[in-house]
């Protein structure tokens, strides 16, 4: 499914429509979303370099990891950024997001040390001004894609960092502006959902068209961390996780896909999930309580019910209760009778007692046919 | 002339001839007047349409654009009947939305032909017989262009000549720091449609995604709440209907509850999962469904008697991708031991009961 997402992002948006937007989110219980982000970045890079993609370049807004990291990462994947830099540009919001360092350098407080990165970067000194950030992104993108019809991808590393400095509504406005810009082909960003209020996370999910969340495979049974079994479970969650994707389709339906992800030294690996649990359907639709099929247990119970008929059809001779105590049980009865002679008794004789059994009368003789 | 619907009570009020001749309006019980929502099935479910002077709220699902379908039909119906309209949305260019409004379904022959061919097939066991009731009724009500509720073809855009005239106002809420200017626009609009006994002038207000996060005022929940409350009181004093859609998950729960309580008619739409085998087994007709619509509250003005609907959850289907139809859910039986039963407010014979979607 990760491949499916990358292909959707590669194909981009149609003319006049909003660009597809992917939200990658995780929590502290399974913090593997940065690996997913890197994976999507490298996949899109390969598509762009092999000219299979709608877009011509990537604008990467780096807030939580330095541009040097990305240079090294892409080099390890085989994409040389230094010598053929025409397809990716990094907007560096990591080195000096609030402009303090440059102020210190100006006032002579510290020496200006070169960060040593040769990836083409532009430095952003004020992360709080999102309008300015938007125009910088568009400017860089236009350079990459060439003016006119060329399109580019925007990747934002950690919107969580952005939310530290500005309000949710301004971040949502930035994302909305990016999505509706003609030259943006697709957009993806990273979010650590447990760092923010549910409203903020919900607002960012509202702005996206696809959500990929990384969830822990196994949750510890009780809250105790010291337990050795729980520790090993937690360790597992730092290497493996469940990858859930929700896609908003154009016809108004939501497509959900699940995969397992595993982080290894070589990178990240996705595998189809072994078991699926579809509990969603049950909660959506109101329940109806009539059932025409009987389960195993119900069949057994039904067989055990003793029906109030005289012929039980189980081989024993039928003993029709007719009010008279039979001779077989006579002895026990006599004892009981002696004991209970003092109490009141109801002596019941069935109406059929009046008739002689096996009489020659044919009751149908009364009819005049 | 407006189509005359059989009255639900034996009391018939002597109405003035003037109001009968206004197209797009019809009389309801308790001295109320209805205007159409643009969706014939929804009008039937609500007992006639939207009451003049009521506030309709639609709870959106952030994962599906179904509220846009409702808004489109509502706005198109207003434009077809030449009713003035205000449309506000958080998009930068709301005028663009007008291009997606559907036009009136052209030929009725298409429908009747389908009906005939089906009847030729021989014996048909109508076990979901309620589905076929609508076909008979709709044929009898078709009598020309000025009918109360039109059937809209979502594939064709509304003709240009409906957009001429100064009675359409499109406002963007994207750059507004607060709602005061918009509030003034609405109050001046509503003052043009006062409640008088003479000539009835009707207006429509459509506000899309009020609590959308990209607008600056979305952080001020109390401001939004007081705006809606003020709008409700203005609408109640006028001959207009206002419809507001908002995503309840984007506002805090208490605030969402307050907004829901402000509504006269409350409706929610919900997305359904795609290619879900479980749901396909549970519901018949799953392939054509695009979403679910639930009715939580129906406006009752001038009366204390509430409306108890037979069913509150309906499936939204696009018939031939053209017209929106709402159908009762037809469910396959479910193993009774696995689920809990919900309290029912309707008759037990209907197949859908109040479920998790109701509050």
mmCIF file of N, CA and C in Angstrom, chain A residues 107-202:
data_model
loop_
_atom_site.group_PDB
_atom_site.id
_atom_site.type_symbol
_atom_site.label_atom_id
_atom_site.label_comp_id
_atom_site.label_asym_id
_atom_site.label_seq_id
_atom_site.Cartn_x
_atom_site.Cartn_y
_atom_site.Cartn_z
ATOM 1 N N UNK A 107 25.907 40.718 16.199
ATOM 2 C CA UNK A 107 26.395 41.455 17.367
ATOM 3 C C UNK A 107 27.751 40.936 17.825
ATOM 4 N N UNK A 108 28.286 39.991 17.078
ATOM 5 C CA UNK A 108 29.629 39.510 17.381
ATOM 6 C C UNK A 108 29.684 38.469 18.480
ATOM 7 N N UNK A 109 28.564 37.989 18.871
ATOM 8 C CA UNK A 109 28.549 37.040 19.968
ATOM 9 C C UNK A 109 29.188 35.713 19.624
ATOM 10 N N UNK A 110 28.898 35.201 18.437
ATOM 11 C CA UNK A 110 29.475 33.919 18.030
ATOM 12 C C UNK A 110 30.073 34.058 16.648
ATOM 13 N N UNK A 111 30.925 33.121 16.339
ATOM 14 C CA UNK A 111 31.525 33.101 15.007
ATOM 15 C C UNK A 111 30.575 32.408 14.049
ATOM 16 N N UNK A 112 30.612 32.897 12.852
ATOM 17 C CA UNK A 112 29.711 32.283 11.882
ATOM 18 C C UNK A 112 30.358 31.021 11.336
ATOM 19 N N UNK A 113 29.787 29.894 11.718
ATOM 20 C CA UNK A 113 30.354 28.631 11.252
ATOM 21 C C UNK A 113 29.517 28.104 10.103
ATOM 22 N N UNK A 114 30.200 27.734 9.066
ATOM 23 C CA UNK A 114 29.480 27.212 7.906
ATOM 24 C C UNK A 114 28.889 25.846 8.235
ATOM 25 N N UNK A 115 27.638 25.612 7.952
ATOM 26 C CA UNK A 115 27.049 24.317 8.286
ATOM 27 C C UNK A 115 27.666 23.159 7.516
ATOM 28 N N UNK A 116 28.341 23.459 6.421
ATOM 29 C CA UNK A 116 29.044 22.395 5.695
ATOM 30 C C UNK A 116 28.156 21.567 4.804
ATOM 31 N N UNK A 117 27.015 22.083 4.493
ATOM 32 C CA UNK A 117 26.144 21.301 3.619
ATOM 33 C C UNK A 117 26.207 21.887 2.224
ATOM 34 N N UNK A 118 26.300 21.008 1.257
ATOM 35 C CA UNK A 118 26.328 21.546 -0.092
ATOM 36 C C UNK A 118 25.041 21.306 -0.852
ATOM 37 N N UNK A 119 24.087 20.853 -0.153
ATOM 38 C CA UNK A 119 22.780 20.761 -0.805
ATOM 39 C C UNK A 119 22.268 22.176 -0.983
ATOM 40 N N UNK A 120 21.719 22.439 -2.125
ATOM 41 C CA UNK A 120 21.237 23.808 -2.360
ATOM 42 C C UNK A 120 20.141 24.114 -1.362
ATOM 43 N N UNK A 121 20.441 25.074 -0.511
ATOM 44 C CA UNK A 121 19.471 25.405 0.514
ATOM 45 C C UNK A 121 19.204 26.893 0.502
ATOM 46 N N UNK A 122 18.038 27.212 0.963
ATOM 47 C CA UNK A 122 17.754 28.614 1.248
ATOM 48 C C UNK A 122 17.447 28.669 2.725
ATOM 49 N N UNK A 123 17.923 29.661 3.347
ATOM 50 C CA UNK A 123 17.744 29.747 4.780
ATOM 51 C C UNK A 123 16.491 30.539 5.096
ATOM 52 N N UNK A 124 15.711 30.024 6.028
ATOM 53 C CA UNK A 124 14.532 30.755 6.450
ATOM 54 C C UNK A 124 14.774 31.207 7.865
ATOM 55 N N UNK A 125 14.624 32.492 8.093
ATOM 56 C CA UNK A 125 14.952 32.991 9.428
ATOM 57 C C UNK A 125 13.747 33.309 10.277
ATOM 58 N N UNK A 126 12.575 33.167 9.702
ATOM 59 C CA UNK A 126 11.413 33.449 10.533
ATOM 60 C C UNK A 126 10.311 32.454 10.214
ATOM 61 N N UNK A 127 10.265 31.421 11.017
ATOM 62 C CA UNK A 127 9.279 30.370 10.773
ATOM 63 C C UNK A 127 7.879 30.848 11.151
ATOM 64 N N UNK A 128 7.794 31.899 11.943
ATOM 65 C CA UNK A 128 6.478 32.351 12.406
ATOM 66 C C UNK A 128 5.671 33.011 11.310
ATOM 67 N N UNK A 129 6.358 33.541 10.313
ATOM 68 C CA UNK A 129 5.647 34.248 9.260
ATOM 69 C C UNK A 129 5.336 33.262 8.149
ATOM 70 N N UNK A 130 4.156 32.682 8.202
ATOM 71 C CA UNK A 130 3.851 31.619 7.258
ATOM 72 C C UNK A 130 3.542 32.147 5.870
ATOM 73 N N UNK A 131 3.105 33.394 5.769
ATOM 74 C CA UNK A 131 2.873 33.955 4.433
ATOM 75 C C UNK A 131 4.183 34.051 3.676
ATOM 76 N N UNK A 132 5.213 34.499 4.401
ATOM 77 C CA UNK A 132 6.544 34.600 3.817
ATOM 78 C C UNK A 132 7.065 33.215 3.425
ATOM 79 N N UNK A 133 6.812 32.271 4.287
ATOM 80 C CA UNK A 133 7.240 30.897 4.028
ATOM 81 C C UNK A 133 6.572 30.371 2.769
ATOM 82 N N UNK A 134 5.289 30.662 2.648
ATOM 83 C CA UNK A 134 4.544 30.221 1.474
ATOM 84 C C UNK A 134 5.157 30.810 0.213
ATOM 85 N N UNK A 135 5.439 32.105 0.242
ATOM 86 C CA UNK A 135 5.992 32.710 -0.977
ATOM 87 C C UNK A 135 7.388 32.185 -1.269
ATOM 88 N N UNK A 136 8.168 31.894 -0.230
ATOM 89 C CA UNK A 136 9.504 31.316 -0.489
ATOM 90 C C UNK A 136 9.377 29.951 -1.145
ATOM 91 N N UNK A 137 8.433 29.149 -0.631
ATOM 92 C CA UNK A 137 8.252 27.801 -1.191
ATOM 93 C C UNK A 137 7.886 27.911 -2.666
ATOM 94 N N UNK A 138 6.951 28.811 -2.950
ATOM 95 C CA UNK A 138 6.494 28.931 -4.343
ATOM 96 C C UNK A 138 7.623 29.429 -5.237
ATOM 97 N N UNK A 139 8.412 30.354 -4.695
ATOM 98 C CA UNK A 139 9.529 30.897 -5.483
ATOM 99 C C UNK A 139 10.525 29.800 -5.842
ATOM 100 N N UNK A 140 10.894 29.046 -4.828
ATOM 101 C CA UNK A 140 11.860 27.965 -5.054
ATOM 102 C C UNK A 140 11.290 26.934 -6.015
ATOM 103 N N UNK A 141 10.024 26.652 -5.818
ATOM 104 C CA UNK A 141 9.391 25.658 -6.676
ATOM 105 C C UNK A 141 9.372 26.084 -8.127
ATOM 106 N N UNK A 142 9.109 27.363 -8.333
ATOM 107 C CA UNK A 142 9.053 27.861 -9.713
ATOM 108 C C UNK A 142 10.418 27.775 -10.366
ATOM 109 N N UNK A 143 11.457 28.014 -9.559
ATOM 110 C CA UNK A 143 12.813 27.870 -10.103
ATOM 111 C C UNK A 143 13.068 26.446 -10.544
ATOM 112 N N UNK A 144 12.629 25.504 -9.708
ATOM 113 C CA UNK A 144 12.868 24.092 -10.016
ATOM 114 C C UNK A 144 12.094 23.640 -11.242
ATOM 115 N N UNK A 145 10.822 24.035 -11.271
ATOM 116 C CA UNK A 145 9.947 23.480 -12.293
ATOM 117 C C UNK A 145 9.968 24.281 -13.570
ATOM 118 N N UNK A 146 10.546 25.436 -13.520
ATOM 119 C CA UNK A 146 10.470 26.316 -14.678
ATOM 120 C C UNK A 146 9.107 26.977 -14.664
ATOM 121 N N UNK A 147 9.022 28.186 -15.105
ATOM 122 C CA UNK A 147 7.737 28.879 -15.078
ATOM 123 C C UNK A 147 6.752 28.244 -16.039
ATOM 124 N N UNK A 148 5.512 28.568 -15.854
ATOM 125 C CA UNK A 148 4.520 28.024 -16.772
ATOM 126 C C UNK A 148 3.874 26.781 -16.205
ATOM 127 N N UNK A 149 3.912 25.723 -16.968
ATOM 128 C CA UNK A 149 3.113 24.567 -16.592
ATOM 129 C C UNK A 149 3.848 23.595 -15.673
ATOM 130 N N UNK A 150 5.124 23.835 -15.408
ATOM 131 C CA UNK A 150 5.879 22.877 -14.605
ATOM 132 C C UNK A 150 5.372 22.787 -13.177
ATOM 133 N N UNK A 151 5.401 21.589 -12.619
ATOM 134 C CA UNK A 151 4.869 21.413 -11.274
ATOM 135 C C UNK A 151 5.920 20.792 -10.369
ATOM 136 N N UNK A 152 5.720 20.965 -9.069
ATOM 137 C CA UNK A 152 6.699 20.463 -8.123
ATOM 138 C C UNK A 152 5.999 19.893 -6.904
ATOM 139 N N UNK A 153 6.775 19.104 -6.172
ATOM 140 C CA UNK A 153 6.266 18.452 -4.969
ATOM 141 C C UNK A 153 6.715 19.261 -3.762
ATOM 142 N N UNK A 154 5.873 19.365 -2.762
ATOM 143 C CA UNK A 154 6.277 20.040 -1.532
ATOM 144 C C UNK A 154 6.251 19.020 -0.399
ATOM 145 N N UNK A 155 7.363 18.942 0.334
ATOM 146 C CA UNK A 155 7.411 18.023 1.470
ATOM 147 C C UNK A 155 7.734 18.835 2.712
ATOM 148 N N UNK A 156 6.972 18.659 3.757
ATOM 149 C CA UNK A 156 7.214 19.419 4.974
ATOM 150 C C UNK A 156 7.601 18.436 6.067
ATOM 151 N N UNK A 157 8.833 18.581 6.537
ATOM 152 C CA UNK A 157 9.272 17.689 7.582
ATOM 153 C C UNK A 157 8.812 18.243 8.912
ATOM 154 N N UNK A 158 7.838 17.540 9.425
ATOM 155 C CA UNK A 158 7.339 17.826 10.746
ATOM 156 C C UNK A 158 6.579 19.150 10.887
ATOM 157 N N UNK A 159 5.313 19.046 10.552
ATOM 158 C CA UNK A 159 4.370 20.127 10.817
ATOM 159 C C UNK A 159 4.248 20.327 12.327
ATOM 160 N N UNK A 160 4.615 19.324 13.102
ATOM 161 C CA UNK A 160 4.598 19.471 14.565
ATOM 162 C C UNK A 160 5.509 20.604 14.990
ATOM 163 N N UNK A 161 6.635 20.749 14.309
ATOM 164 C CA UNK A 161 7.550 21.851 14.622
ATOM 165 C C UNK A 161 6.924 23.184 14.289
ATOM 166 N N UNK A 162 6.193 23.198 13.173
ATOM 167 C CA UNK A 162 5.544 24.439 12.765
ATOM 168 C C UNK A 162 4.501 24.854 13.779
ATOM 169 N N UNK A 163 3.796 23.855 14.321
ATOM 170 C CA UNK A 163 2.732 24.171 15.262
ATOM 171 C C UNK A 163 3.279 24.699 16.584
ATOM 172 N N UNK A 164 4.569 24.480 16.818
ATOM 173 C CA UNK A 164 5.167 25.073 18.020
ATOM 174 C C UNK A 164 5.204 26.580 17.920
ATOM 175 N N UNK A 165 5.347 27.082 16.697
ATOM 176 C CA UNK A 165 5.571 28.521 16.534
ATOM 177 C C UNK A 165 4.331 29.294 16.140
ATOM 178 N N UNK A 166 3.377 28.610 15.486
ATOM 179 C CA UNK A 166 2.202 29.343 14.982
ATOM 180 C C UNK A 166 0.921 28.612 15.343
ATOM 181 N N UNK A 167 -0.200 29.246 14.987
ATOM 182 C CA UNK A 167 -1.496 28.659 15.323
ATOM 183 C C UNK A 167 -1.907 27.616 14.286
ATOM 184 N N UNK A 168 -2.875 26.810 14.697
ATOM 185 C CA UNK A 168 -3.397 25.763 13.810
ATOM 186 C C UNK A 168 -4.013 26.382 12.567
ATOM 187 N N UNK A 169 -4.723 27.485 12.748
ATOM 188 C CA UNK A 169 -5.433 28.039 11.589
ATOM 189 C C UNK A 169 -4.455 28.570 10.550
ATOM 190 N N UNK A 170 -3.317 29.110 10.990
ATOM 191 C CA UNK A 170 -2.386 29.600 9.968
ATOM 192 C C UNK A 170 -1.686 28.446 9.258
ATOM 193 N N UNK A 171 -1.411 27.364 9.987
ATOM 194 C CA UNK A 171 -0.813 26.193 9.326
ATOM 195 C C UNK A 171 -1.812 25.593 8.350
ATOM 196 N N UNK A 172 -3.087 25.512 8.774
ATOM 197 C CA UNK A 172 -4.120 24.967 7.887
ATOM 198 C C UNK A 172 -4.279 25.851 6.653
ATOM 199 N N UNK A 173 -4.169 27.164 6.868
ATOM 200 C CA UNK A 173 -4.272 28.080 5.728
ATOM 201 C C UNK A 173 -3.109 27.868 4.766
ATOM 202 N N UNK A 174 -1.900 27.668 5.319
ATOM 203 C CA UNK A 174 -0.736 27.416 4.457
ATOM 204 C C UNK A 174 -0.931 26.164 3.626
ATOM 205 N N UNK A 175 -1.383 25.102 4.278
ATOM 206 C CA UNK A 175 -1.575 23.834 3.560
ATOM 207 C C UNK A 175 -2.650 23.974 2.498
ATOM 208 N N UNK A 176 -3.710 24.703 2.844
ATOM 209 C CA UNK A 176 -4.792 24.882 1.888
ATOM 210 C C UNK A 176 -4.316 25.686 0.679
ATOM 211 N N UNK A 177 -3.497 26.725 0.935
ATOM 212 C CA UNK A 177 -2.957 27.518 -0.168
ATOM 213 C C UNK A 177 -2.049 26.683 -1.060
ATOM 214 N N UNK A 178 -1.241 25.834 -0.419
ATOM 215 C CA UNK A 178 -0.339 24.996 -1.211
ATOM 216 C C UNK A 178 -1.124 24.019 -2.066
ATOM 217 N N UNK A 179 -2.156 23.435 -1.476
ATOM 218 C CA UNK A 179 -2.939 22.444 -2.223
ATOM 219 C C UNK A 179 -3.640 23.062 -3.423
ATOM 220 N N UNK A 180 -4.082 24.323 -3.259
ATOM 221 C CA UNK A 180 -4.859 24.908 -4.336
ATOM 222 C C UNK A 180 -3.988 25.656 -5.339
ATOM 223 N N UNK A 181 -2.665 25.691 -5.105
ATOM 224 C CA UNK A 181 -1.791 26.371 -6.062
ATOM 225 C C UNK A 181 -1.648 25.520 -7.319
ATOM 226 N N UNK A 182 -1.668 26.208 -8.477
ATOM 227 C CA UNK A 182 -1.654 25.470 -9.745
ATOM 228 C C UNK A 182 -0.414 24.637 -9.955
ATOM 229 N N UNK A 183 0.730 25.143 -9.448
ATOM 230 C CA UNK A 183 1.972 24.463 -9.789
ATOM 231 C C UNK A 183 2.391 23.396 -8.784
ATOM 232 N N UNK A 184 1.622 23.242 -7.729
ATOM 233 C CA UNK A 184 1.973 22.201 -6.771
ATOM 234 C C UNK A 184 1.324 20.907 -7.223
ATOM 235 N N UNK A 185 2.151 19.888 -7.436
ATOM 236 C CA UNK A 185 1.626 18.630 -7.936
ATOM 237 C C UNK A 185 1.112 17.746 -6.806
ATOM 238 N N UNK A 186 1.863 17.679 -5.713
ATOM 239 C CA UNK A 186 1.360 16.951 -4.561
ATOM 240 C C UNK A 186 2.107 17.453 -3.331
ATOM 241 N N UNK A 187 1.651 17.024 -2.186
ATOM 242 C CA UNK A 187 2.129 17.625 -0.943
ATOM 243 C C UNK A 187 2.115 16.532 0.112
ATOM 244 N N UNK A 188 3.177 16.415 0.924
ATOM 245 C CA UNK A 188 3.081 15.481 2.041
ATOM 246 C C UNK A 188 3.821 16.040 3.250
ATOM 247 N N UNK A 189 3.333 15.694 4.419
ATOM 248 C CA UNK A 189 3.907 16.251 5.636
ATOM 249 C C UNK A 189 3.812 15.245 6.776
ATOM 250 N N UNK A 190 4.585 15.517 7.786
ATOM 251 C CA UNK A 190 4.741 14.610 8.911
ATOM 252 C C UNK A 190 4.158 15.254 10.160
ATOM 253 N N UNK A 191 3.543 14.444 11.008
ATOM 254 C CA UNK A 191 2.944 14.980 12.227
ATOM 255 C C UNK A 191 3.061 13.941 13.343
ATOM 256 N N UNK A 192 3.426 14.396 14.515
ATOM 257 C CA UNK A 192 3.416 13.498 15.681
ATOM 258 C C UNK A 192 2.145 13.810 16.445
ATOM 259 N N UNK A 193 1.141 12.942 16.293
ATOM 260 C CA UNK A 193 -0.201 13.344 16.718
ATOM 261 C C UNK A 193 -0.361 13.456 18.226
ATOM 262 N N UNK A 194 0.485 12.789 19.022
ATOM 263 C CA UNK A 194 0.269 12.901 20.462
ATOM 264 C C UNK A 194 0.890 14.163 21.056
ATOM 265 N N UNK A 195 1.546 14.962 20.219
ATOM 266 C CA UNK A 195 2.109 16.211 20.729
ATOM 267 C C UNK A 195 1.095 17.340 20.715
ATOM 268 N N UNK A 196 -0.037 17.098 20.080
ATOM 269 C CA UNK A 196 -0.991 18.181 19.892
ATOM 270 C C UNK A 196 -2.358 17.793 20.403
ATOM 271 N N UNK A 197 -3.208 18.814 20.542
ATOM 272 C CA UNK A 197 -4.599 18.551 20.921
ATOM 273 C C UNK A 197 -5.305 17.822 19.782
ATOM 274 N N UNK A 198 -6.367 17.126 20.141
ATOM 275 C CA UNK A 198 -7.108 16.380 19.109
ATOM 276 C C UNK A 198 -7.666 17.313 18.047
ATOM 277 N N UNK A 199 -8.021 18.533 18.453
ATOM 278 C CA UNK A 199 -8.564 19.466 17.466
ATOM 279 C C UNK A 199 -7.540 19.807 16.403
ATOM 280 N N UNK A 200 -6.290 19.985 16.846
ATOM 281 C CA UNK A 200 -5.246 20.335 15.877
ATOM 282 C C UNK A 200 -5.011 19.180 14.909
ATOM 283 N N UNK A 201 -4.950 17.972 15.462
ATOM 284 C CA UNK A 201 -4.754 16.802 14.596
ATOM 285 C C UNK A 201 -5.935 16.644 13.651
ATOM 286 N N UNK A 202 -7.153 16.856 14.178
ATOM 287 C CA UNK A 202 -8.342 16.715 13.333
ATOM 288 C C UNK A 202 -8.336 17.753 12.220
#
